[in-house]
Short mmCIF file of C-alpha atoms in Angstrom, two decimals:
data_model
loop_
_atom_site.label_atom_id
_atom_site.label_comp_id
_atom_site.label_asym_id
_atom_site.label_seq_id
_atom_site.Cartn_x
_atom_site.Cartn_y
_atom_site.Cartn_z
CA MET A 1 31.60 -14.13 -8.45
CA LEU A 2 29.33 -16.34 -10.65
CA LEU A 3 26.55 -17.90 -8.92
CA PRO A 4 24.67 -20.98 -10.36
CA LYS A 5 23.45 -20.11 -13.77
CA GLN A 6 19.78 -18.91 -14.13
CA GLU A 7 18.08 -19.01 -17.58
CA VAL A 8 16.00 -16.06 -16.71
CA VAL A 9 16.62 -13.02 -14.47
CA ALA A 10 14.05 -10.70 -13.95
CA MET A 11 14.72 -6.79 -13.31
CA LEU A 12 11.75 -4.77 -12.11
CA LEU A 13 11.89 -1.09 -12.18
CA ALA A 14 10.26 0.29 -8.87
CA GLY A 15 12.02 3.69 -8.44
CA GLY A 16 9.46 6.20 -10.21
CA GLN A 17 8.31 9.03 -8.29
CA GLY A 18 4.48 8.33 -9.00
CA SER A 19 4.01 12.15 -9.02
CA ARG A 20 0.62 11.71 -10.52
CA LEU A 21 -0.85 10.01 -7.49
CA GLY A 22 0.07 13.17 -5.58
CA VAL A 23 -0.19 12.72 -1.75
CA LEU A 24 -0.14 9.11 -1.68
CA THR A 25 3.35 8.79 -3.04
CA LYS A 26 4.82 12.10 -1.54
CA ASN A 27 6.46 9.71 1.06
CA LEU A 28 5.79 6.53 -0.62
CA ALA A 29 7.22 4.77 -3.78
CA LYS A 30 4.26 3.86 -6.18
CA PRO A 31 4.96 0.13 -6.12
CA ALA A 32 4.44 0.13 -2.36
CA VAL A 33 0.95 1.93 -2.65
CA PRO A 34 -1.73 -0.23 -0.94
CA TYR A 35 -4.17 -1.94 -3.26
CA GLY A 36 -6.86 -4.32 -3.05
CA GLY A 37 -7.53 -4.57 0.65
CA LYS A 38 -4.22 -6.59 1.50
CA TYR A 39 -1.71 -6.07 -1.18
CA ARG A 40 0.77 -3.52 -2.80
CA ILE A 41 1.21 -2.56 -6.28
CA ILE A 42 4.41 -4.51 -6.13
CA ASP A 43 2.88 -7.95 -5.29
CA PHE A 44 1.71 -8.37 -8.91
CA PRO A 45 4.93 -8.54 -10.52
CA LEU A 46 6.75 -10.39 -7.64
CA SER A 47 4.01 -12.92 -7.62
CA ASN A 48 3.97 -13.46 -11.43
CA CYS A 49 7.66 -14.02 -11.54
CA VAL A 50 7.40 -16.70 -8.92
CA ASN A 51 4.39 -17.97 -10.46
CA SER A 52 6.56 -18.21 -13.74
CA GLY A 53 9.45 -19.96 -12.52
CA ILE A 54 11.59 -16.90 -12.23
CA LYS A 55 13.87 -17.60 -9.24
CA THR A 56 15.88 -14.34 -9.57
CA VAL A 57 14.38 -10.65 -9.43
CA GLY A 58 16.27 -7.49 -9.10
CA VAL A 59 14.28 -4.51 -7.94
CA LEU A 60 15.54 -1.08 -8.97
CA THR A 61 14.58 1.46 -6.30
CA GLN A 62 15.24 5.11 -6.09
CA TYR A 63 12.36 7.06 -4.92
CA GLN A 64 11.38 7.07 -1.28
CA PRO A 65 12.31 3.44 -1.01
CA LEU A 66 11.96 2.89 2.91
CA VAL A 67 8.48 1.28 3.08
CA LEU A 68 9.24 -0.56 -0.14
CA ASN A 69 12.47 -2.18 1.30
CA ASP A 70 10.69 -3.14 4.46
CA TYR A 71 7.84 -4.51 2.73
CA ILE A 72 9.91 -6.53 0.52
CA GLY A 73 12.03 -7.72 3.02
CA ASN A 74 14.02 -11.04 2.38
CA GLY A 75 11.11 -11.90 -0.28
CA GLN A 76 9.77 -14.86 2.16
CA PRO A 77 6.16 -14.26 1.13
CA TRP A 78 6.78 -14.60 -2.64
CA ASP A 79 9.11 -17.79 -2.06
CA LEU A 80 11.96 -15.57 -3.04
CA ASP A 81 14.09 -16.07 0.04
CA ARG A 82 16.71 -18.27 -1.72
CA MET A 83 20.38 -18.89 -0.94
CA ASN A 84 21.78 -18.24 -4.45
CA ALA A 85 18.81 -16.63 -6.03
CA GLY A 86 15.81 -14.80 -4.69
CA VAL A 87 14.68 -11.07 -4.58
CA HIS A 88 17.40 -8.29 -4.27
CA ILE A 89 17.12 -4.60 -3.70
CA LEU A 90 19.29 -2.46 -5.93
CA PRO A 91 19.18 0.90 -5.15
CA PRO A 92 21.86 3.74 -7.09
CA TYR A 93 25.19 3.28 -5.52
CA GLN A 94 28.68 5.13 -5.79
CA HIS A 95 30.61 3.71 -8.38
CA SER A 96 34.60 4.28 -8.14
CA ASN A 97 34.68 6.98 -10.68
CA LYS A 98 31.24 8.27 -10.26
CA SER A 99 27.89 8.55 -8.42
CA ASP A 100 24.79 8.63 -10.34
CA TRP A 101 21.03 8.37 -9.73
CA TYR A 102 19.30 6.53 -12.20
CA LYS A 103 18.64 8.67 -15.25
CA GLY A 104 16.33 6.53 -17.18
CA THR A 105 14.98 3.07 -17.33
CA ALA A 106 17.88 1.92 -19.68
CA ASN A 107 20.22 3.86 -17.48
CA ALA A 108 18.99 1.84 -14.42
CA ILE A 109 19.73 -1.62 -15.99
CA TYR A 110 23.03 -0.57 -17.35
CA GLN A 111 24.21 0.41 -13.79
CA ASN A 112 23.48 -2.98 -12.46
CA MET A 113 24.72 -5.23 -15.47
CA HIS A 114 27.16 -6.76 -13.05
CA PHE A 115 24.06 -8.03 -11.05
CA ILE A 116 22.68 -9.79 -14.22
CA GLU A 117 26.22 -10.89 -15.06
CA ARG A 118 26.73 -12.78 -11.95
CA TYR A 119 23.75 -15.18 -12.90
CA ASP A 120 24.86 -15.67 -16.71
CA PRO A 121 21.31 -15.75 -17.99
CA ASP A 122 20.30 -16.37 -21.69
CA TYR A 123 17.03 -13.79 -21.07
CA VAL A 124 16.31 -10.94 -18.99
CA VAL A 125 12.74 -9.80 -18.32
CA ILE A 126 12.22 -6.10 -17.79
CA LEU A 127 9.22 -5.29 -15.64
CA SER A 128 7.37 -2.02 -14.44
CA GLY A 129 6.09 -1.93 -10.85
CA ASP A 130 3.18 -0.05 -11.17
CA HIS A 131 0.58 -2.43 -12.98
CA ILE A 132 -2.29 -4.85 -11.63
CA TYR A 133 -2.34 -7.77 -13.89
CA LYS A 134 -1.62 -11.64 -13.64
CA MET A 135 0.77 -13.09 -16.41
CA ASP A 136 2.58 -15.99 -17.25
CA TYR A 137 6.15 -14.61 -18.07
CA SER A 138 7.43 -18.31 -18.95
CA LYS A 139 5.19 -18.35 -21.92
CA MET A 140 6.18 -15.09 -23.22
CA VAL A 141 9.95 -16.47 -22.69
CA ASP A 142 9.10 -19.32 -24.65
CA TYR A 143 7.45 -17.01 -27.49
CA HIS A 144 10.63 -15.17 -27.53
CA LYS A 145 12.90 -18.33 -28.03
CA LYS A 146 10.23 -19.57 -30.36
CA ASN A 147 10.92 -16.46 -32.79
CA HIS A 148 14.29 -16.21 -32.25
CA ALA A 149 13.89 -12.62 -31.36
CA ALA A 150 16.52 -10.14 -30.08
CA CYS A 151 13.71 -8.52 -28.13
CA THR A 152 10.03 -9.27 -27.34
CA ILE A 153 7.44 -6.76 -26.01
CA ALA A 154 4.05 -7.62 -24.34
CA GLU A 155 1.24 -5.76 -25.77
CA ILE A 156 -2.40 -5.21 -25.10
CA GLU A 157 -5.25 -3.77 -27.17
CA VAL A 158 -6.47 -0.55 -25.86
CA PRO A 159 -9.31 1.47 -27.13
CA MET A 160 -8.41 3.61 -30.17
CA GLU A 161 -9.08 7.00 -28.46
CA GLU A 162 -6.64 6.08 -25.71
CA ALA A 163 -3.67 4.81 -28.00
CA SER A 164 -1.93 8.10 -28.00
CA ARG A 165 -1.34 7.61 -24.08
CA PHE A 166 0.96 4.59 -24.87
CA GLY A 167 3.82 3.46 -26.91
CA ILE A 168 2.41 1.77 -29.82
CA LEU A 169 3.44 -1.28 -31.76
CA ASN A 170 2.93 -1.49 -35.45
CA THR A 171 3.35 -5.22 -36.46
CA ARG A 172 3.40 -7.34 -39.40
CA PRO A 173 1.17 -10.60 -39.95
CA ASP A 174 3.23 -12.68 -37.94
CA GLY A 175 3.66 -10.34 -35.03
CA SER A 176 7.21 -8.85 -35.97
CA ILE A 177 7.34 -5.23 -35.00
CA TYR A 178 8.30 -2.68 -37.64
CA GLU A 179 7.73 0.51 -35.81
CA PHE A 180 7.74 1.52 -32.17
CA ASP A 181 5.94 4.92 -31.73
CA GLU A 182 6.11 6.23 -28.34
CA LYS A 183 2.79 8.24 -27.46
CA PRO A 184 1.97 8.95 -31.05
CA LYS A 185 -0.66 11.63 -31.65
CA VAL A 186 -2.21 9.93 -34.45
CA PRO A 187 -1.49 6.16 -33.83
CA LYS A 188 -1.69 3.78 -36.64
CA SER A 189 -2.88 0.99 -34.26
CA ASN A 190 -4.03 0.29 -30.94
CA LYS A 191 -1.67 -2.31 -29.71
CA ALA A 192 -0.07 -0.88 -26.72
CA SER A 193 3.17 -1.69 -25.09
CA MET A 194 2.86 -2.76 -21.61
CA GLY A 195 6.43 -2.11 -20.36
CA ILE A 196 7.33 -5.52 -20.36
CA TYR A 197 10.11 -6.79 -22.39
CA VAL A 198 11.88 -10.09 -22.78
CA PHE A 199 15.52 -9.68 -24.20
CA SER A 200 18.12 -11.92 -25.34
CA TRP A 201 20.96 -11.00 -22.56
CA GLU A 202 23.93 -10.48 -25.01
CA LYS A 203 21.54 -8.24 -27.45
CA LEU A 204 20.41 -6.49 -24.47
CA ARG A 205 23.97 -5.83 -23.08
CA GLN A 206 25.12 -4.62 -26.24
CA TYR A 207 22.58 -1.88 -26.73
CA LEU A 208 22.76 -0.67 -23.25
CA ILE A 209 26.29 0.04 -23.59
CA ALA A 210 25.86 1.71 -26.97
CA ASP A 211 23.03 3.76 -25.34
CA GLU A 212 25.15 4.61 -22.33
CA GLN A 213 28.01 5.79 -24.64
CA ASN A 214 25.51 8.05 -26.66
CA PRO A 215 25.44 12.02 -25.04
CA ALA A 216 22.29 12.58 -26.91
CA SER A 217 20.31 9.85 -25.36
CA SER A 218 17.79 10.05 -22.56
CA ASN A 219 18.64 6.37 -21.40
CA ASP A 220 15.00 5.15 -21.65
CA PHE A 221 13.81 2.06 -23.13
CA GLY A 222 10.94 3.44 -25.38
CA SER A 223 12.53 6.77 -26.27
CA ASP A 224 15.92 5.22 -27.11
CA VAL A 225 16.79 1.52 -26.94
CA LEU A 226 14.19 -0.19 -28.81
CA PRO A 227 13.91 2.52 -31.35
CA ALA A 228 17.87 1.82 -31.85
CA MET A 229 17.38 -1.82 -32.03
CA LEU A 230 14.52 -1.46 -34.83
CA ALA A 231 16.83 0.75 -36.81
CA ALA A 232 19.67 -1.58 -36.77
CA GLY A 233 17.40 -4.23 -37.95
CA GLU A 234 17.11 -6.51 -34.97
CA ARG A 235 14.33 -9.07 -35.07
CA MET A 236 11.61 -7.52 -32.46
CA MET A 237 8.24 -9.27 -31.76
CA ALA A 238 4.88 -8.29 -30.24
CA TYR A 239 3.70 -11.03 -27.54
CA GLU A 240 -0.29 -10.42 -27.40
CA PHE A 241 -1.71 -10.33 -23.91
CA SER A 242 -5.60 -10.57 -23.31
CA GLY A 243 -6.16 -10.50 -19.69
CA TYR A 244 -6.92 -7.97 -17.11
CA TRP A 245 -4.23 -5.28 -17.07
CA LYS A 246 -4.39 -1.83 -15.62
CA ASP A 247 -1.69 0.99 -15.21
CA VAL A 248 -2.34 2.44 -11.73
CA GLY A 249 -0.23 5.51 -12.01
CA THR A 250 -3.20 8.11 -11.33
CA ILE A 251 -5.79 8.51 -9.07
CA ASN A 252 -8.42 7.82 -11.23
CA SER A 253 -7.08 4.39 -12.37
CA LEU A 254 -5.94 3.39 -8.77
CA TRP A 255 -9.72 4.13 -7.77
CA GLU A 256 -10.94 2.21 -10.68
CA SER A 257 -8.86 -0.48 -10.41
CA ASN A 258 -9.93 -1.13 -6.88
CA MET A 259 -13.35 -1.19 -7.67
CA ASP A 260 -12.96 -3.55 -10.34
CA LEU A 261 -12.63 -5.97 -7.46
CA LEU A 262 -16.05 -5.53 -6.65
CA ASN A 263 -17.28 -6.18 -10.20
CA PRO A 264 -18.44 -9.81 -10.87
CA LYS A 265 -18.28 -9.00 -14.56
CA ILE A 266 -14.52 -8.39 -14.64
CA GLU A 267 -12.22 -11.20 -13.98
CA LEU A 268 -9.56 -10.41 -11.45
CA ASP A 269 -9.57 -13.09 -8.90
CA LEU A 270 -6.64 -12.70 -6.40
CA SER A 271 -7.46 -15.57 -4.23
CA GLU A 272 -7.33 -18.42 -6.86
CA GLU A 273 -4.80 -20.93 -6.11
CA LYS A 274 -3.54 -21.48 -9.61
CA TRP A 275 -2.04 -17.87 -9.87
CA LYS A 276 -1.93 -16.75 -6.50
CA ILE A 277 -0.99 -13.24 -5.68
CA TYR A 278 1.02 -13.34 -2.47
CA SER A 279 1.56 -10.59 0.02
CA ARG A 280 2.99 -9.53 3.33
CA ASN A 281 0.23 -8.85 5.73
CA PRO A 282 0.31 -8.14 9.49
CA VAL A 283 -1.31 -10.69 11.68
CA MET A 284 -4.82 -9.13 12.98
CA PRO A 285 -7.89 -10.52 14.58
CA PRO A 286 -10.96 -11.23 12.22
CA HIS A 287 -12.81 -8.03 11.16
CA TYR A 288 -16.27 -7.07 13.06
CA ILE A 289 -19.43 -6.17 11.74
CA GLY A 290 -21.56 -4.35 14.36
CA GLY A 291 -25.34 -5.29 14.92
CA HIS A 292 -26.74 -2.26 13.35
CA ALA A 293 -24.01 -2.05 10.24
CA GLN A 294 -25.05 -2.04 6.83
CA VAL A 295 -22.54 -3.98 4.57
CA GLN A 296 -23.11 -4.08 0.59
CA ASN A 297 -20.84 -5.21 -2.09
CA SER A 298 -17.60 -4.43 -0.24
CA LEU A 299 -14.36 -6.01 0.59
CA ILE A 300 -13.48 -6.07 4.46
CA THR A 301 -9.99 -7.25 5.36
CA GLU A 302 -8.89 -8.44 8.84
CA GLY A 303 -8.97 -6.27 11.92
CA CYS A 304 -11.74 -3.74 10.57
CA ASN A 305 -14.54 -2.82 12.82
CA VAL A 306 -17.45 -1.69 10.78
CA TYR A 307 -20.46 0.11 12.84
CA GLY A 308 -21.83 2.28 10.39
CA GLN A 309 -22.67 1.83 6.69
CA ILE A 310 -20.36 1.03 3.60
CA ASP A 311 -21.39 0.15 0.11
CA PHE A 312 -19.05 -0.72 -2.82
CA THR A 313 -16.04 0.20 -0.98
CA VAL A 314 -12.75 -1.72 -0.05
CA LEU A 315 -11.39 -1.47 3.41
CA PHE A 316 -7.86 -2.27 4.13
CA GLU A 317 -6.60 -3.98 7.59
CA GLY A 318 -7.37 -2.08 10.85
CA VAL A 319 -9.84 0.19 9.24
CA THR A 320 -12.72 1.55 11.66
CA VAL A 321 -15.97 3.08 10.39
CA GLY A 322 -18.22 4.50 13.31
CA GLU A 323 -21.78 4.30 14.14
CA GLY A 324 -24.25 6.39 11.72
CA ALA A 325 -21.10 6.76 9.22
CA VAL A 326 -21.73 6.35 5.56
CA VAL A 327 -19.03 5.13 2.97
CA ARG A 328 -19.70 4.65 -0.54
CA ASP A 329 -17.58 4.02 -3.79
CA SER A 330 -14.29 4.56 -1.61
CA ILE A 331 -11.22 3.33 -0.43
CA LEU A 332 -9.92 3.10 2.89
CA MET A 333 -6.40 2.33 3.36
CA PRO A 334 -4.74 0.68 6.41
CA GLY A 335 -5.71 1.86 9.87
CA ALA A 336 -8.01 4.68 8.49
CA VAL A 337 -10.79 5.89 10.64
CA VAL A 338 -14.16 7.29 9.58
CA GLU A 339 -15.81 8.58 12.83
CA GLU A 340 -19.55 8.68 13.83
CA GLY A 341 -21.92 10.54 11.50
CA ALA A 342 -19.25 11.35 9.05
CA CYS A 343 -19.88 10.59 5.20
CA VAL A 344 -17.26 9.54 2.64
CA GLN A 345 -18.15 9.29 -0.66
CA TYR A 346 -15.84 8.68 -4.02
CA ALA A 347 -12.73 8.99 -2.02
CA ILE A 348 -9.55 7.63 -1.28
CA ILE A 349 -8.43 7.99 2.50
CA GLY A 350 -4.68 7.41 2.99
CA GLU A 351 -3.25 5.45 5.65
CA ASN A 352 -3.98 6.16 9.60
CA ALA A 353 -6.09 9.32 8.44
CA VAL A 354 -9.04 10.43 10.63
CA VAL A 355 -12.14 11.50 9.11
CA CYS A 356 -13.72 13.24 12.47
CA ARG A 357 -17.36 13.34 13.49
CA ASN A 358 -19.82 14.67 10.75
CA ALA A 359 -17.07 15.46 8.42
CA VAL A 360 -18.04 14.94 4.62
CA ILE A 361 -15.57 14.09 2.06
CA GLY A 362 -16.35 14.12 -1.76
CA ALA A 363 -19.94 13.66 -3.37
CA ARG A 364 -21.54 11.27 -5.66
CA PRO A 365 -21.31 12.64 -9.36
CA GLU A 366 -25.23 12.45 -9.62
CA ASP A 367 -25.28 15.24 -7.08
CA MET A 368 -23.00 17.56 -8.76
CA GLN A 369 -24.63 20.43 -10.94
CA ASP A 370 -20.99 20.93 -12.65
CA MET A 371 -19.59 17.64 -13.56
CA ASP A 372 -16.15 19.20 -14.36
CA ALA A 373 -15.84 19.81 -10.64
CA TRP A 374 -16.35 16.09 -9.93
CA GLY A 375 -13.63 13.62 -9.25
CA ILE A 376 -12.25 11.33 -6.58
CA ALA A 377 -11.22 13.36 -3.45
CA VAL A 378 -8.12 12.25 -1.52
CA VAL A 379 -6.92 12.51 1.96
CA GLY A 380 -3.05 11.77 2.50
CA GLU A 381 -1.75 9.61 5.36
CA ASN A 382 -1.95 10.90 8.88
CA CYS A 383 -4.00 13.55 8.06
CA VAL A 384 -6.93 14.46 10.38
CA ILE A 385 -10.19 16.02 8.84
CA PRO A 386 -11.68 18.04 11.46
CA GLU A 387 -15.18 17.79 12.77
CA ALA A 388 -17.98 18.81 10.23
CA ALA A 389 -15.51 19.94 7.62
CA VAL A 390 -15.92 19.46 4.07
CA LEU A 391 -13.42 18.37 1.55
CA PRO A 392 -15.21 18.61 -1.99
CA PRO A 393 -14.75 16.41 -5.01
CA LYS A 394 -11.19 16.32 -6.50
CA ALA A 395 -9.59 17.54 -3.72
CA MET A 396 -6.47 16.54 -2.07
CA ILE A 397 -4.85 17.37 1.16
CA ASP A 398 -1.95 16.09 3.08
CA VAL A 399 -0.37 16.21 6.55
CA GLU A 400 1.52 19.30 5.81
CA THR A 401 -1.32 21.45 4.59
CA ASN A 402 -3.50 20.07 7.28
CA SER A 403 -1.14 21.42 9.95
CA LYS A 404 0.35 24.57 8.52
CA GLU A 405 -3.07 26.03 8.08
CA LYS A 406 -4.54 25.19 11.44
CA GLU A 407 -7.80 24.68 9.32
CA LEU A 408 -9.09 22.61 6.17
CA CYS A 409 -7.09 23.78 3.19
CA MET A 410 -7.88 22.24 0.06
CA ALA A 411 -5.44 21.76 -2.87
CA THR A 412 -7.12 20.67 -6.11
CA MET A 413 -5.57 17.94 -8.24
#
């Protein structure tokens, strides 16, 4: 059934496991991971879509989708609850002849071509669900149209020493791409693909079908579809992006991006009205700061109760920090509790976890004799860290470890 035509349809890849986030994604899809006090990672591409005037968004889910599906709901917080458009959850489903999980990023889009075709779009925007950034996709679509491209790839310059971690775009002076090098050992440039693509729909459809028919393909955009388009001589353009962008696929990058919100030198304002990041938040009372509490350079959300000392810390809704507790350079996710006298430093405390009295989580780098042993400590959701227990830097613990051993057991990252 054809619906009213949409010039642009966005497809948001949100099905990855996110294994590098360890216990934080054991029971949670990576795009549903909390971020910045009152958001989840998926809020960024969804908000970018509605702010860019894109009215139809397909969200492709697979791994642990329950929380993500509930969070998105009917799309109302992002103004995507529309009769003939809006946001649609697209999990893998059983076909008449076979049933397949999504085998790769390209296969995920291939399996949902019928969804795209209902809107008869001219252009399809492919997005990832694990990046923190603000971007006007409409400007990228206009650039794509102006250059009569088959595919346009958003790129951002990264430090040369980090370029081998990314798909690298090698371009001519006019911005056209002559080579796409996936994670090269010796990169020729530092123009990294952001995993954001604009395709002319007819071209994308053609190459998705060809890729699916190739038994040697891994069905991935970076490894298969984009190189195939280049080899065929298709016009492919690089679209330069210069704002804040962070891939939060690791514990360190997730921690760093949250800390960036507390750095006045970094331009990442999530509240500005002209490009607002929307989210679904519970209704809670205002936060409370106790008479003897000490608060410096921290982000505190509704429903928090702070009686101890916090510094350079992000508190999500419903967090409690007890009297005499110290929390520094850390992230406390929704409902987390740090009891009296506990010390939490350079750590991520998961949803509804409890750090009991006088426990010690993590350490400051300057207090370490061996810097190779230093890193962010992580406590998974619903964990209870016993009274006076010590969880060293770089340690990671989840409920299963917590309950099986009947004592505090540590699994290093």
